[in-house]
Coordinates of C-alpha atoms in Angstrom, one line a residue:
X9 CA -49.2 -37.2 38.8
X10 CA -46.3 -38.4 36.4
X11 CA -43.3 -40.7 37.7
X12 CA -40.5 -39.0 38.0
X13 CA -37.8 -40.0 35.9
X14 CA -33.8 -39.7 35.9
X15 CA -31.5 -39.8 32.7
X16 CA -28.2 -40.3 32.7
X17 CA -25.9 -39.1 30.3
X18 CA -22.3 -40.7 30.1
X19 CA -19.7 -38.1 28.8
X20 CA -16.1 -39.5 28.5
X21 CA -13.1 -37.7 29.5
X22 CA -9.4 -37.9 29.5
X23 CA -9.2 -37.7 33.3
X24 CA -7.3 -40.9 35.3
X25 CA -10.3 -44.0 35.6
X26 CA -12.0 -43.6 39.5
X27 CA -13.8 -46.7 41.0
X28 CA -17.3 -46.1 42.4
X29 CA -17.7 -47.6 45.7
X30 CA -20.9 -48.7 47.0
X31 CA -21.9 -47.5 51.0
X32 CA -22.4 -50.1 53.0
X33 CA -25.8 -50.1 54.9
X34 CA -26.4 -48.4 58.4
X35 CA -28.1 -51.5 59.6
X36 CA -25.2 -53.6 58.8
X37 CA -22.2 -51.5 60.1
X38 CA -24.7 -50.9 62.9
X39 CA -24.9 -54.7 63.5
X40 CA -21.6 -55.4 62.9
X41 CA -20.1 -53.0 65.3
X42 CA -21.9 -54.1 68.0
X43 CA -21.3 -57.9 67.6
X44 CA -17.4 -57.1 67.0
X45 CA -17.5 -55.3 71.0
X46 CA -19.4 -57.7 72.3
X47 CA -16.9 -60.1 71.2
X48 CA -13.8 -58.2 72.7
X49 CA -15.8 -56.7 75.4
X50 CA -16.6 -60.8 76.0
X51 CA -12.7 -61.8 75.3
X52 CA -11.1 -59.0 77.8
X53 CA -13.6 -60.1 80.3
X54 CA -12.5 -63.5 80.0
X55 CA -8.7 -62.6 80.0
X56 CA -9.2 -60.4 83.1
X57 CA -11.0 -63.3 85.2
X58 CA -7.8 -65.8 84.1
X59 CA -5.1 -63.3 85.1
X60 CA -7.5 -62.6 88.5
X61 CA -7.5 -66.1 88.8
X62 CA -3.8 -66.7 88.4
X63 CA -3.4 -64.2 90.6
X64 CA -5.1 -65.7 93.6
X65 CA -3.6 -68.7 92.9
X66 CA 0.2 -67.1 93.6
X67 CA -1.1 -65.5 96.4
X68 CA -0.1 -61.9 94.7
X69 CA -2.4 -59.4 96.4
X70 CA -1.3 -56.6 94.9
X71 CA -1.2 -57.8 91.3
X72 CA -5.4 -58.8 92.6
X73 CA -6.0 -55.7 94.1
X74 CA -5.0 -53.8 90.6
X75 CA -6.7 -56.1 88.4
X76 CA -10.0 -56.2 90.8
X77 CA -10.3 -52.7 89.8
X78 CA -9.9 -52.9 86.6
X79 CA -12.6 -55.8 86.4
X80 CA -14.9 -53.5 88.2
X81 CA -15.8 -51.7 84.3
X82 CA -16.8 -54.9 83.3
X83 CA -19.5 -55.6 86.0
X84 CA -20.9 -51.8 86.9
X85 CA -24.0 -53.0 84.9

């Protein structure tokens, strides 16, 4: 069985120069996406425990009861 072979043939034109732009991997944007909600996933987490925090400290129940609940998406697991 014979390789299979390309050729390219480069034809100019007058038309207005285009970039090519090279796709980035799957893996990578895979990877990437996940770290990058992992990190603000971890970062609201942490903001939401401080303002719960504060919270209790001022002895504002309501502000704890409405941020309680909110918290509650970040534990269902």
């Amino acid at each position: 069985m014979k390789k299979q072979k390309t050729v390219y043939q480069f034809y100019r034109y007058s038309g207005e120069k285009i970039q090519a732009k090279r796709e980035i991997p799957f893996e990578l944007r895979f990877s990437s996406r996940l770290l990058l909600d992992e990190l603000c996933f971890n970062y609201n987490k942490t903001l939401l425990e401080d303002n719960i925090n504060n919270s209790i400290d001022e002895g504002n129940r309501d502000q704890f009861l409405k941020l309680s609940e909110d918290y509650r998406h970040f534990i269902w697991e």
